[in-house]
C-alpha cells in the first residue's frame, strides 16, 4: 500500500512542476515563439510552406 501512495505523490509533484514551468514560459513570452513554430511545421506538412 505504501508504494501506491508514493507513486501518487510523485505524479502530483511532476504535474505541479509542469504547471509551474508552463507558467514561467508564459511569463517569458514563449507562447508566440511556440505558436510560430507550430504554424511553420503545420504548413510544411501540408506542403504550403
CSV table of C-alpha atoms in Angstrom, one decimal:
chain,number,residue,atom,x,y,z
A,1,UNK,CA,0.0,0.0,0.0
A,2,UNK,CA,2.9,2.4,0.7
A,3,UNK,CA,4.1,2.1,-3.0
A,4,UNK,CA,0.7,3.3,-4.2
A,5,UNK,CA,0.9,6.4,-2.0
A,6,UNK,CA,4.5,7.1,-3.1
A,7,UNK,CA,3.7,6.9,-6.8
A,8,UNK,CA,0.7,9.2,-6.3
A,9,UNK,CA,2.9,11.9,-4.7
A,10,UNK,CA,5.5,11.5,-7.4
A,11,UNK,CA,2.8,12.1,-10.1
A,12,UNK,CA,1.4,15.1,-8.3
A,13,UNK,CA,4.8,16.6,-7.9
A,14,UNK,CA,5.6,16.1,-11.5
A,15,UNK,CA,2.3,17.6,-12.6
A,16,UNK,CA,2.8,20.7,-10.4
A,17,UNK,CA,6.3,21.1,-11.7
A,18,UNK,CA,5.0,21.0,-15.3
A,19,UNK,CA,2.3,23.6,-14.4
A,20,UNK,CA,5.0,25.9,-12.9
A,21,UNK,CA,7.2,25.5,-15.9
A,22,UNK,CA,4.3,26.3,-18.3
A,23,UNK,CA,3.5,29.4,-16.2
A,24,UNK,CA,7.2,30.5,-16.4
A,25,UNK,CA,7.2,30.1,-20.2
A,26,UNK,CA,4.0,32.1,-20.5
A,27,UNK,CA,5.6,34.9,-18.4
A,28,UNK,CA,8.6,34.9,-20.6
A,29,UNK,CA,6.5,35.3,-23.7
A,30,UNK,CA,7.4,31.9,-25.2
A,31,UNK,CA,3.8,31.4,-26.3
A,32,UNK,CA,4.4,33.5,-29.5
A,33,UNK,CA,7.5,31.5,-30.3
A,34,UNK,CA,5.8,28.1,-29.9
A,35,UNK,CA,2.8,29.2,-31.9
A,36,UNK,CA,5.0,30.5,-34.8
A,37,UNK,CA,7.0,27.2,-34.9
A,38,UNK,CA,3.7,25.2,-34.8
A,39,UNK,CA,2.3,27.1,-37.7
A,40,UNK,CA,5.5,26.7,-39.7
A,41,UNK,CA,5.6,22.9,-39.1
A,42,UNK,CA,2.0,22.5,-39.9
A,43,UNK,CA,2.4,24.4,-43.2
A,44,UNK,CA,5.4,22.3,-44.1
A,45,UNK,CA,3.5,19.1,-43.5
A,46,UNK,CA,0.7,20.3,-45.8
A,47,UNK,CA,3.3,21.3,-48.4
A,48,UNK,CA,2.4,25.0,-48.5
A,49,UNK,CA,5.4,26.4,-46.6
